[in-house]
Short mmCIF file of C-alpha atoms and ligand atoms in Angstrom, two decimals:
data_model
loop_
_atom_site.label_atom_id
_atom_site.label_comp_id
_atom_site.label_asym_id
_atom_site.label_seq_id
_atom_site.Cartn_x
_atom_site.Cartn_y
_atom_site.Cartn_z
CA UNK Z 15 -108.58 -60.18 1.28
CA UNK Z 16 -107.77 -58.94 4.87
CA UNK Z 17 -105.18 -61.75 6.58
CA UNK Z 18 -103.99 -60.62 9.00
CA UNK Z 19 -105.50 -59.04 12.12
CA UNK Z 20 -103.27 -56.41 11.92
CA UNK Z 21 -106.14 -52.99 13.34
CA UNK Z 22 -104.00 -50.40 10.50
CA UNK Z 23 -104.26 -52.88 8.17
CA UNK Z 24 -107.31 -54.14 8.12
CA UNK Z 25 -108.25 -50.86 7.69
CA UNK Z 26 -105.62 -50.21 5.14
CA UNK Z 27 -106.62 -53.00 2.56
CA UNK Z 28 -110.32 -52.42 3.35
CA UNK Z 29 -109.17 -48.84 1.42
CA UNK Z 30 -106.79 -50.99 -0.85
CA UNK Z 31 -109.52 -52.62 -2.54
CA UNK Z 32 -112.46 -50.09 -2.04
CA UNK Z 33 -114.29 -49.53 -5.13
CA UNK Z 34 -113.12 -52.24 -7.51
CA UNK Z 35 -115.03 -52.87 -10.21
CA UNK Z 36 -115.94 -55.88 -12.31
CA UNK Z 37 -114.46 -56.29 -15.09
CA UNK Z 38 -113.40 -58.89 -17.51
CA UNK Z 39 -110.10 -59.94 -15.28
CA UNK Z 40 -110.06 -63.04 -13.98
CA UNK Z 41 -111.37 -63.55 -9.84
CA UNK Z 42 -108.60 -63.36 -7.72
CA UNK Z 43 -110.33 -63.92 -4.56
CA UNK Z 44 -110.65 -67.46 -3.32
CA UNK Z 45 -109.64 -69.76 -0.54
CA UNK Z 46 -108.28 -73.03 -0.88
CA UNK Z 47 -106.19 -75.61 1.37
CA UNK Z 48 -102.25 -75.67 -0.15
CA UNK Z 49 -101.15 -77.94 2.63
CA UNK Z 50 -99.42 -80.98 0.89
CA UNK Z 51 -97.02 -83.46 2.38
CA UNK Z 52 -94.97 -83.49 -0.51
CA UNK Z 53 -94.95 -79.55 -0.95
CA UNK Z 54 -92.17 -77.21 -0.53
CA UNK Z 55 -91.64 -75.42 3.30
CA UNK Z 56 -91.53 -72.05 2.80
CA UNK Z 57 -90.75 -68.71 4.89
CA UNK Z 58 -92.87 -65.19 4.24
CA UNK Z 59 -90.14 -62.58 5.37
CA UNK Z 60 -91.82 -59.17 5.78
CA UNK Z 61 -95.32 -61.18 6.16
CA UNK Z 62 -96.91 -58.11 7.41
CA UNK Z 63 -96.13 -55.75 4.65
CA UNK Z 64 -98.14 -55.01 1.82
CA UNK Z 65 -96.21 -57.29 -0.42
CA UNK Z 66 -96.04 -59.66 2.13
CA UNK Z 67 -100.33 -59.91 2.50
CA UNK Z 68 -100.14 -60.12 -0.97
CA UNK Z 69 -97.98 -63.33 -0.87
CA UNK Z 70 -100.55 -65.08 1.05
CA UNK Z 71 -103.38 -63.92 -1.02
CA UNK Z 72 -101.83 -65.31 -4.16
CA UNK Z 73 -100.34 -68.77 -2.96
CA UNK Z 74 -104.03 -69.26 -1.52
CA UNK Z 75 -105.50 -68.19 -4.74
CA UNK Z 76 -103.04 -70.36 -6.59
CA UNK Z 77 -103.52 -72.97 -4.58
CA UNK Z 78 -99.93 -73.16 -4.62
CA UNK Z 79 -98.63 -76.16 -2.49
CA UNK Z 80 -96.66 -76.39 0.90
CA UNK Z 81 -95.89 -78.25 3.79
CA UNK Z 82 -95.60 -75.48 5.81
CA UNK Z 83 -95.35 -72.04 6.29
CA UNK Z 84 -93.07 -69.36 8.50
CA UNK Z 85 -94.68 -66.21 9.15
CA UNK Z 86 -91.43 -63.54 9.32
CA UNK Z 87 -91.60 -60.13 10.16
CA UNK Z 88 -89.65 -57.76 12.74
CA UNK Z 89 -89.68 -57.78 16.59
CA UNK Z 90 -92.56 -55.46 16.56
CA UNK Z 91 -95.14 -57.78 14.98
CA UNK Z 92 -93.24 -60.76 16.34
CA UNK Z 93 -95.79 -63.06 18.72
CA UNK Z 94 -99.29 -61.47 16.82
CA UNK Z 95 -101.59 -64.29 15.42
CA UNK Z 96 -103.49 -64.85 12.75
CA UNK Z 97 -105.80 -67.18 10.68
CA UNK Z 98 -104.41 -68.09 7.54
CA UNK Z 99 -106.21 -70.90 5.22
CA UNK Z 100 -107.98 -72.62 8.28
CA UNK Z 101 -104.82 -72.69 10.14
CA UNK Z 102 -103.43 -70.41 13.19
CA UNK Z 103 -100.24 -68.97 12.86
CA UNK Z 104 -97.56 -67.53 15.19
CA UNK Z 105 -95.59 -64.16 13.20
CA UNK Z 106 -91.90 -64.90 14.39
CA UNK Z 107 -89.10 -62.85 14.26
CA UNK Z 108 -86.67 -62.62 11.74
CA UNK Z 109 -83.31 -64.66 13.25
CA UNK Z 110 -80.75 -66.14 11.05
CA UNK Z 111 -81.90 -69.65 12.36
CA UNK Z 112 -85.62 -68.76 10.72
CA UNK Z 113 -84.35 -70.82 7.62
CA UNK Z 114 -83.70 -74.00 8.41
CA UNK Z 115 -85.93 -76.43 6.91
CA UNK Z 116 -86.80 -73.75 4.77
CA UNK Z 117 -87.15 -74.68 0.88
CA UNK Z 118 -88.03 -71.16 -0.78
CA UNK Z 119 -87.90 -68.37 1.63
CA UNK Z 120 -90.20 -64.86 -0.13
CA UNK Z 121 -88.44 -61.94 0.52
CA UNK Z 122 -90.27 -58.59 0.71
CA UNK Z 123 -88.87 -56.86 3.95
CA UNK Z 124 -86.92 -54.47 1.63
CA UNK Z 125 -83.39 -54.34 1.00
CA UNK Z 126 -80.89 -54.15 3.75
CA UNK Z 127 -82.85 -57.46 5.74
CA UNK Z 128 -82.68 -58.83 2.00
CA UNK Z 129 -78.92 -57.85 1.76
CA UNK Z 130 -78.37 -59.12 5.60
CA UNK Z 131 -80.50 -62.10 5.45
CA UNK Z 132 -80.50 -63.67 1.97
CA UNK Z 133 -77.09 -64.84 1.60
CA UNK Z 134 -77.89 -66.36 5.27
CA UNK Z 135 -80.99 -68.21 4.28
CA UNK Z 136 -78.72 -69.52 0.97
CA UNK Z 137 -76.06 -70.44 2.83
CA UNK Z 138 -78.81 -72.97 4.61
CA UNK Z 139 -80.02 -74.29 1.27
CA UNK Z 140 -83.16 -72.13 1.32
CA UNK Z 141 -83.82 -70.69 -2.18
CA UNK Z 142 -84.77 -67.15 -1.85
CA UNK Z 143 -86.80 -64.89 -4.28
CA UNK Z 144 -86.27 -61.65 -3.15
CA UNK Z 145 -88.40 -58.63 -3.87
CA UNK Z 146 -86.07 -55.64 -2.82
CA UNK Z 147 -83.13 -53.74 -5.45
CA UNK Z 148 -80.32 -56.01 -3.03
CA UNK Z 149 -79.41 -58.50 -6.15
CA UNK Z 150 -80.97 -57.28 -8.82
CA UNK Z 151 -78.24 -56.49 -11.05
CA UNK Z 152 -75.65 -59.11 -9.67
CA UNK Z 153 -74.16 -60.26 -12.17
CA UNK Z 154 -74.71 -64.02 -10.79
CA UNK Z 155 -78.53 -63.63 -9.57
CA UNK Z 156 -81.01 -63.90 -12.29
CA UNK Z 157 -83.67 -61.34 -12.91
CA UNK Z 158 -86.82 -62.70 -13.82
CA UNK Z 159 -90.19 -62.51 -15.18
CA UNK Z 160 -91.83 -65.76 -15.53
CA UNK Z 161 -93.51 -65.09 -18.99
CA UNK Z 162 -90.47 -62.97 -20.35
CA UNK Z 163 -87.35 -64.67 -19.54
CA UNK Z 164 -87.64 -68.03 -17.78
CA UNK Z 165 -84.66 -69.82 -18.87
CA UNK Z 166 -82.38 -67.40 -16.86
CA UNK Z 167 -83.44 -69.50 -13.55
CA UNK Z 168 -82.82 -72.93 -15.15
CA UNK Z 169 -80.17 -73.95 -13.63
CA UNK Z 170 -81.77 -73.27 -9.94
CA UNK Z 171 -83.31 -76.73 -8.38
CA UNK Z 172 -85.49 -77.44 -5.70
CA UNK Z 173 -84.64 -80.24 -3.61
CA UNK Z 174 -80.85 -80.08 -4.43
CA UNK Z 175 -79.95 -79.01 -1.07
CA UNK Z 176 -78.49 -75.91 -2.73
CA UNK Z 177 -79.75 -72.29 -1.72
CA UNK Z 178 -79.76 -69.61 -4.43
CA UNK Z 179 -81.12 -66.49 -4.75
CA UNK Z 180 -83.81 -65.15 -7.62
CA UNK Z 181 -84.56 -61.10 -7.89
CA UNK Z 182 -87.90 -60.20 -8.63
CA UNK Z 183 -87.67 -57.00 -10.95
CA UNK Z 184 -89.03 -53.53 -10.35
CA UNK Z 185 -92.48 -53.25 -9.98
CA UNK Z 186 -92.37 -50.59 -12.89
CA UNK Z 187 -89.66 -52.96 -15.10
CA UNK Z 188 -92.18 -55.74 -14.75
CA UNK Z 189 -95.30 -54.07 -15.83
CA UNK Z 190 -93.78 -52.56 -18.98
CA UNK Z 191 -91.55 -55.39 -20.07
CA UNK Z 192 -95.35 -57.43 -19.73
CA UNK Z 193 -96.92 -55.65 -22.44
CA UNK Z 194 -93.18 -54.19 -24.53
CA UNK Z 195 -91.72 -57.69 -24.58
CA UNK Z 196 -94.54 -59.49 -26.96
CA UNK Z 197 -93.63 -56.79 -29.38
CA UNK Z 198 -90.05 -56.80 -28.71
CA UNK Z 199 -89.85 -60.36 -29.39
CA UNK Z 200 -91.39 -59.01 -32.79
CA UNK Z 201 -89.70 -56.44 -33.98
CA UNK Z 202 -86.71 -55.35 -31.79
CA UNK Z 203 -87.25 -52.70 -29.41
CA UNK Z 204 -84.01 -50.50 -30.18
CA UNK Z 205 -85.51 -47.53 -28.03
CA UNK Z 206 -88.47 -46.90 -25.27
CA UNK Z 207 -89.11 -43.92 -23.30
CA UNK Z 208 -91.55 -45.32 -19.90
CA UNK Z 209 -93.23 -42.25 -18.13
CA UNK Z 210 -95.13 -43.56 -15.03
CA UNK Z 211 -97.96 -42.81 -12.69
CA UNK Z 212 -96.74 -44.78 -9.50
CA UNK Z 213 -99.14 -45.75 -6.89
CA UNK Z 214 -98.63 -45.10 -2.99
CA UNK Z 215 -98.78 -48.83 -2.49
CA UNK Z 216 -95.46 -48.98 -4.22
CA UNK Z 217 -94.04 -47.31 -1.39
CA UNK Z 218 -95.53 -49.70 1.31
CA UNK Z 219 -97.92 -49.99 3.22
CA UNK Z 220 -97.64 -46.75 5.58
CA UNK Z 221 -97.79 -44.70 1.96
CA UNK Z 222 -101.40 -45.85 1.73
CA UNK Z 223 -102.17 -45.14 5.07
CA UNK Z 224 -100.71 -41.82 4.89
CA UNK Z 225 -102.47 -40.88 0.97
CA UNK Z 226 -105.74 -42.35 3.22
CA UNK Z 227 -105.17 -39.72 6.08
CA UNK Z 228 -103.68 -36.85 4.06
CA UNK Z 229 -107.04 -36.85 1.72
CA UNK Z 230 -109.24 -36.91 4.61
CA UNK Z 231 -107.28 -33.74 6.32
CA UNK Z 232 -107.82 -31.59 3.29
CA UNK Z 233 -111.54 -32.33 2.74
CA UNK Z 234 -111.60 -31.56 6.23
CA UNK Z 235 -109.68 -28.03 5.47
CA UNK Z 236 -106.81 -29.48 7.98
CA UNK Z 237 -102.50 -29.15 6.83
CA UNK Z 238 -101.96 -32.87 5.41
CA UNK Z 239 -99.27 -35.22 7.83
CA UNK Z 240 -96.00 -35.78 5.49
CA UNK Z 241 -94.66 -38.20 7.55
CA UNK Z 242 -94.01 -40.57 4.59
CA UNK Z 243 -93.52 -38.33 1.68
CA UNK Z 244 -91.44 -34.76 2.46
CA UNK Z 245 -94.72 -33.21 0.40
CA UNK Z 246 -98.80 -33.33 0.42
CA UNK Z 247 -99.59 -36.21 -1.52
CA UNK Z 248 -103.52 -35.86 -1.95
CA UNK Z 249 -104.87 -34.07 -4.36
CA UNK Z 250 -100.90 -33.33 -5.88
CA UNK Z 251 -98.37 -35.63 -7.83
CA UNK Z 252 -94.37 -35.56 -7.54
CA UNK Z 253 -91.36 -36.70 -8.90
CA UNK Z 254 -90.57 -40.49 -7.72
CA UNK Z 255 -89.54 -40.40 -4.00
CA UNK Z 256 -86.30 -42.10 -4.80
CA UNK Z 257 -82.84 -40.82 -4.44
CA UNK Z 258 -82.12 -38.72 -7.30
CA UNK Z 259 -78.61 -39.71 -8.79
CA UNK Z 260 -75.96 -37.34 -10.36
CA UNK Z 261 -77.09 -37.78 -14.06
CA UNK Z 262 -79.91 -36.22 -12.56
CA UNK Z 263 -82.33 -39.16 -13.44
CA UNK Z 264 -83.37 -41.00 -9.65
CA UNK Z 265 -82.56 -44.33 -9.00
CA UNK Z 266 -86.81 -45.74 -9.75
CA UNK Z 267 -85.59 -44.37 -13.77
CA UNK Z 268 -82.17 -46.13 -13.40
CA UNK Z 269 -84.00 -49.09 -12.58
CA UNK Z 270 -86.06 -49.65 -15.73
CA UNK Z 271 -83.14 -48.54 -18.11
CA UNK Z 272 -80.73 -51.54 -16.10
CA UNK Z 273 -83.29 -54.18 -14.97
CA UNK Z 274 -84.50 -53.53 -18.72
CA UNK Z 275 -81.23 -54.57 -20.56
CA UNK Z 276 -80.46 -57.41 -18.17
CA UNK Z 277 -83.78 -59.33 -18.92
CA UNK Z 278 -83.62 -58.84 -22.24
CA UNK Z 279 -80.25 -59.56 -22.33
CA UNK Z 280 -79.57 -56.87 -24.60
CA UNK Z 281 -77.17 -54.30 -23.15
CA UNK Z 282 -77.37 -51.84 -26.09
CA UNK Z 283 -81.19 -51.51 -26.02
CA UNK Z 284 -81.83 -47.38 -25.09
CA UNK Z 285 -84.46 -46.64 -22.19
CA UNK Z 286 -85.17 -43.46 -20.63
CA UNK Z 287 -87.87 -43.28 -17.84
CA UNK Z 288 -89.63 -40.42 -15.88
CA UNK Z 289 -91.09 -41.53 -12.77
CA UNK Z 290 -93.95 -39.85 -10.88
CA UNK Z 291 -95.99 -40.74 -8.08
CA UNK Z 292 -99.69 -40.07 -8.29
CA UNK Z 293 -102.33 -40.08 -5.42
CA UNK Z 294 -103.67 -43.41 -6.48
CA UNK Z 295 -103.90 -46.03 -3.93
CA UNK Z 296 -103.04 -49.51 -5.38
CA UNK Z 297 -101.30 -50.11 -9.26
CA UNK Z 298 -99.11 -48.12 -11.00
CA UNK Z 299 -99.71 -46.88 -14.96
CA UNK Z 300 -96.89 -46.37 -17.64
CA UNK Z 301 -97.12 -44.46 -21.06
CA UNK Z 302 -94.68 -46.72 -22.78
CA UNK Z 303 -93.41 -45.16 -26.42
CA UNK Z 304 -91.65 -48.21 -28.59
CA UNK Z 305 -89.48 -47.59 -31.35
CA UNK Z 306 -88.69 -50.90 -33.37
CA UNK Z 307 -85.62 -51.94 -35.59
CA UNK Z 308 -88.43 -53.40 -37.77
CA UNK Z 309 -91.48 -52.57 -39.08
CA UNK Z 310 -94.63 -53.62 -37.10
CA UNK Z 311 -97.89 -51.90 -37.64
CA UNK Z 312 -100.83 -51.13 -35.24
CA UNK Z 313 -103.16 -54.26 -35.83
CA UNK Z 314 -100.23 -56.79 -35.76
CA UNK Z 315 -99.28 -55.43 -32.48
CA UNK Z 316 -102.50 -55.76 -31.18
CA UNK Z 317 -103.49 -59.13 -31.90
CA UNK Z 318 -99.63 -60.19 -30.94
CA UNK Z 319 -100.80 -58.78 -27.16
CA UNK Z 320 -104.17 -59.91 -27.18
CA UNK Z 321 -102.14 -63.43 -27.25
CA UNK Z 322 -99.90 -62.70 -24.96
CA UNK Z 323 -99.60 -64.83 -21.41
CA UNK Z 324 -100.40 -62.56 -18.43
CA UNK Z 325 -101.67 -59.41 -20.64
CA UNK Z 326 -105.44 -57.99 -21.66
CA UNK Z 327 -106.27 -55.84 -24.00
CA UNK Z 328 -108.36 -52.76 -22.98
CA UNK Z 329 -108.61 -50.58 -26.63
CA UNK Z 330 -111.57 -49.25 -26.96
CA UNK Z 331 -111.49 -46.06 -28.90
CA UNK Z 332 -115.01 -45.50 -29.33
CA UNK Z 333 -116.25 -45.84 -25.94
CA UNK Z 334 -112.80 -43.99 -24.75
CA UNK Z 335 -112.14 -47.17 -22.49
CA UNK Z 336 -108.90 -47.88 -22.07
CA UNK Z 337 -106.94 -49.31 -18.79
CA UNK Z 338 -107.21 -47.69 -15.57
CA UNK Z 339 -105.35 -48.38 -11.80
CA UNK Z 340 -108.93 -49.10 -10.37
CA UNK Z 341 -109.65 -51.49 -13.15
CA UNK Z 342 -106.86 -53.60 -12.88
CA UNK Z 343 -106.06 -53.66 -8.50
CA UNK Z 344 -106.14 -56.62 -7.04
CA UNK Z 345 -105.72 -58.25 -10.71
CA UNK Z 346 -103.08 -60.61 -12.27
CA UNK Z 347 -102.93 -59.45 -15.96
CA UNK Z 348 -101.47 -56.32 -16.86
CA UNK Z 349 -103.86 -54.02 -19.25
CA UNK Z 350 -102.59 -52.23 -22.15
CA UNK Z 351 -104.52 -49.95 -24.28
CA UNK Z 352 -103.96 -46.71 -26.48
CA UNK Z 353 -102.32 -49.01 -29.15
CA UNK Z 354 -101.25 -47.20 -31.27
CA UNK Z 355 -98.90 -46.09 -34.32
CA UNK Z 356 -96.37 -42.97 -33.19
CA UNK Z 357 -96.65 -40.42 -35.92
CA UNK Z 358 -93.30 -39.13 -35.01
CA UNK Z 359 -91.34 -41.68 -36.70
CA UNK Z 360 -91.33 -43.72 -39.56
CA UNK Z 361 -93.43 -45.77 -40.91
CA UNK Z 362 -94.49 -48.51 -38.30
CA UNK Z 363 -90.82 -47.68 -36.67
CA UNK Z 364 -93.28 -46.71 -33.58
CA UNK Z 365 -95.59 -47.52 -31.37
CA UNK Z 366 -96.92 -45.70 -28.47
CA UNK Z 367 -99.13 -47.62 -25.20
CA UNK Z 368 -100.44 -47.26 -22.48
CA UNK Z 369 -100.12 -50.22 -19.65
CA UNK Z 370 -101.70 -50.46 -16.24
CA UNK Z 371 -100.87 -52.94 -13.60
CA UNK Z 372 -100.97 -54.05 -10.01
CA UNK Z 373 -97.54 -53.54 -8.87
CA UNK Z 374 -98.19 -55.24 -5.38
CA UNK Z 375 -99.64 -58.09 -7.55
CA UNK Z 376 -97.80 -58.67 -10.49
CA UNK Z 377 -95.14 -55.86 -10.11
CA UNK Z 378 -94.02 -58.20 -6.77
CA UNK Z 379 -96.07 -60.87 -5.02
CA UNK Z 380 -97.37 -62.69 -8.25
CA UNK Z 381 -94.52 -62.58 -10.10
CA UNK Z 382 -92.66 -63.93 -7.31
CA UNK Z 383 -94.74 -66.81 -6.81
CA UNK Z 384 -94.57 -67.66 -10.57
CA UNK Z 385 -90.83 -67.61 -10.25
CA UNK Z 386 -91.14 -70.49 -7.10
CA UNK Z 387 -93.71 -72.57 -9.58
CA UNK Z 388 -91.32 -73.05 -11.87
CA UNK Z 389 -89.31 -74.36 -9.24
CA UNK Z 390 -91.91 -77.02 -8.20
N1 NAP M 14 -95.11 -52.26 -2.44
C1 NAP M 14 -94.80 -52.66 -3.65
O1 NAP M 14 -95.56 -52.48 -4.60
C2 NAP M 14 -93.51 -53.32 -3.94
C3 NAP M 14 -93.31 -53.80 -5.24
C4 NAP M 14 -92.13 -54.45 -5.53
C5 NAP M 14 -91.18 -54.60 -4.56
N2 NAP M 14 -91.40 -54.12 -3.30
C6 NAP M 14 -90.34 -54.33 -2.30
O2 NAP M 14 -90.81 -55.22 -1.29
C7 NAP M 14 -90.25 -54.85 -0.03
C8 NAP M 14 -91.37 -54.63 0.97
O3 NAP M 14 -92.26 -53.64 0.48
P1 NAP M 14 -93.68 -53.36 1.13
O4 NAP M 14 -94.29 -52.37 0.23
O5 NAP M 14 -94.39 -54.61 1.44
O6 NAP M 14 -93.25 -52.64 2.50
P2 NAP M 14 -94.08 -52.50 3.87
O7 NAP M 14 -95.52 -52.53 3.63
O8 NAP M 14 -93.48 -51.32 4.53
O9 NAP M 14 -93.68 -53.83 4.69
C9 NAP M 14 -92.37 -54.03 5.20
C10 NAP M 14 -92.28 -55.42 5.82
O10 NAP M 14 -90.93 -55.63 6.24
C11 NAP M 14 -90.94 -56.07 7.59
N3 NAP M 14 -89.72 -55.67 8.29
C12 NAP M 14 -89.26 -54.43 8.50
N4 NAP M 14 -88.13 -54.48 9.23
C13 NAP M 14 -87.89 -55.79 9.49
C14 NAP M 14 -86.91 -56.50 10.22
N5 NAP M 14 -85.91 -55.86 10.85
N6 NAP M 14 -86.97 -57.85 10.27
C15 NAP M 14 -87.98 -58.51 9.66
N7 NAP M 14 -88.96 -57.90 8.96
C16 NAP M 14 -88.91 -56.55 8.88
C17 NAP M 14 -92.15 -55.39 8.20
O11 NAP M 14 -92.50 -56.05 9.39
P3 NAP M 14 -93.14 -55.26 10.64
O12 NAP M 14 -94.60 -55.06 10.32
O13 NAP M 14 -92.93 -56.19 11.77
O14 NAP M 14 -92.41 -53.98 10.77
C18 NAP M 14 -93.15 -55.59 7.07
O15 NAP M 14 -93.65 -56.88 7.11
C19 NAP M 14 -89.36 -53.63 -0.30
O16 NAP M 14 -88.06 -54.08 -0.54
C20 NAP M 14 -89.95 -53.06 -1.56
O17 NAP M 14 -89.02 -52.31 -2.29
C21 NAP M 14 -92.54 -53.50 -2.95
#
């Protein structure tokens, strides 16, 4: 759902959601009124983003309740208008006074306005979930997913008066720990290797314009724009953009092995990740290989995710159907498949999958509106 009235965007999420089949997922598409007297105020910093037009799609689809909303972006978008659930709204301009009043204040303007502006908006008693790297691993911020580790928020109340801050894990941490954490729970995960197929929505939404433009200039015979990415994107894959580090892994990896042992609160748990983007437009896709400190065969670990909150079960070996980006964009469940036994190690010691998510859905703007439910 288009929002805002943004031309490049409109365009951009007309792209976004070309294509989409139907599947078995639950709708995601429908408008309802949230105003409520008695509901949180909250702000939407980075409103015109693509996490940030996600955040409006999902508290209208959740019906999720306020008393009223900022729209917060930069002084470029500042003044623009838009519809939004019936009512017309101003975009303002990120100041520190934007918080006051503010209950919970959605953060997805990436990391130095998170870094500049969060502790501001706490300091004003405005609870902040914040999508960027800023606070992830602060020791003192907790690092959630709603269905995986809840209780690490549980001392954060609304209506206390007191701000706090609540990170919103990786977009790539979140979709594997979906589908590995059921089994973890389990059987102990004592070691998982993630290789991913990253999206060019992870990287905003100017990626997706740019994978949009770069594909049409090479049908077209034309050299592809790399405005974005240092290399053609279309038609090619490459090693995550990110900064690669001196123990040569880049800092996307780093971020699954660390976000990884904080929510599970297990710091001796052993991840390794490869990270590649692929010229997909919207959801990312992770091989995920498990190795388990007990025994859990193939059929147990299937019916333990069939049950599990937030996940679907796409396993079809005869048909060869398992999950795919297209299938699950613009979804909330995460969709693993290929479930199955690694013949590499011992006995039901292993387990290999293969998980596909929306990472602008779940992997950020649903997640973080889960994590400000539980604060209702
Ligand atoms: N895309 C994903 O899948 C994903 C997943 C998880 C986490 N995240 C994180 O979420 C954040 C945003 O990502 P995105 O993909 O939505 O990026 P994006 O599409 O590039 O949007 C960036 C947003 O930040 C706003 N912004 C930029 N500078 C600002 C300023 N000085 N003051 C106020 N607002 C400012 C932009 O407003 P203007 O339009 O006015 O410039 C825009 O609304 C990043 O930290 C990213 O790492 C993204």
């Amino acid at each position: 759902m288009a929002i805002l009235s943004l031309p490049h965007q409109n365009n951009l999420f007309r792209t976004a959601r070309i294509n989409r089949p139907k599947s078995r997922f639950m709708p995601t598409t429908k408008v309802r009124m949230s105003l409520q007297e008695n509901g949180p105020s909250i702000a939407v910093v980075g409103v015109t983003g693509a996490v940030g037009q996600e955040f409006l799609s999902v508290l209208s689809d959740r019906d999720f309740p306020y008393r009223s909303i900022k729209m917060l972006a930069s002084k470029r978008s500042a003044g623009r208008r838009f519809t939004f659930q019936d009512n017309e709204y101003v975009i303002e301009e990120l100041t520190p006074d934007s918080f006051d009043g503010v209950d919970i204040a959605l953060f997805s303007a990436g990391g130095s306005i998170s870094k500049e502006f969060g502790p501001i908006a706490v300091d004003r008693g405005t609870i902040v979930v914040d999508n960027s790297s800023a606070f992830r691993m602060d020791e003192n911020v907790p690092l959630v997913i709603p269905e995986v580790n809840p209780e690490a928020m549980e001392n954060i109340k609304l209506g206390t008066g007191k701000g706090s801050l609540i990170a919103n894990p990786n977009c790539s941490t979140i979709i594997c720990l979906m589908a590995a954490t059921p089994l973890h729970r389990q059987a102990k995960v004592i070691r998982m290797v993630v290789s991913t197929y990253q999206a060019a929505s992870g990287a905003g939404a100017a990626a997706m314009e740019e994978l949009e433009l770069q594909t049409r200039e090479v049908l077209e015979g034309r050299p592809p724009t790399c405005e974005i990415f240092k290399q053609q994107y279309a038609f090619n894959l490459f090693s995550h953009n990110a900064p690669v580090l001196s123990n040569g892994y880049n800092e996307e990896e780093m971020k699954l092995v660390k976000e990884t042992r904080k929510i599970w609160n297990d710091k001796d748990v052993k991840v390794t990740a490869t990270c590649i983007r692929v010229p997909v437009m919207r959801a990312h896709a992770e091989s995920v290989n498990l190795q388990f400190e007990k025994p859990l065969d193939e059929v147990t670990a299937r019916n333990i995710l069939k049950n599990a909150p937030g996940v679907v079960v796409i396993d079809d070996r005869a048909s060869n159907h398992f999950p795919t980006p297209l299938e699950v964009s613009s979804k909330d469940d995460v969709a693993v498949g290929r479930i199955r036994s690694d013949l590499s190690q011992d006995r039901n010691k292993g387990l290999d999958i293969f998980v596909c998510g929306d990472q602008i859905r779940k992997g950020a703007a649903l997640n973080a509106i889960q994590i400000a439910e539980l604060l209702l």
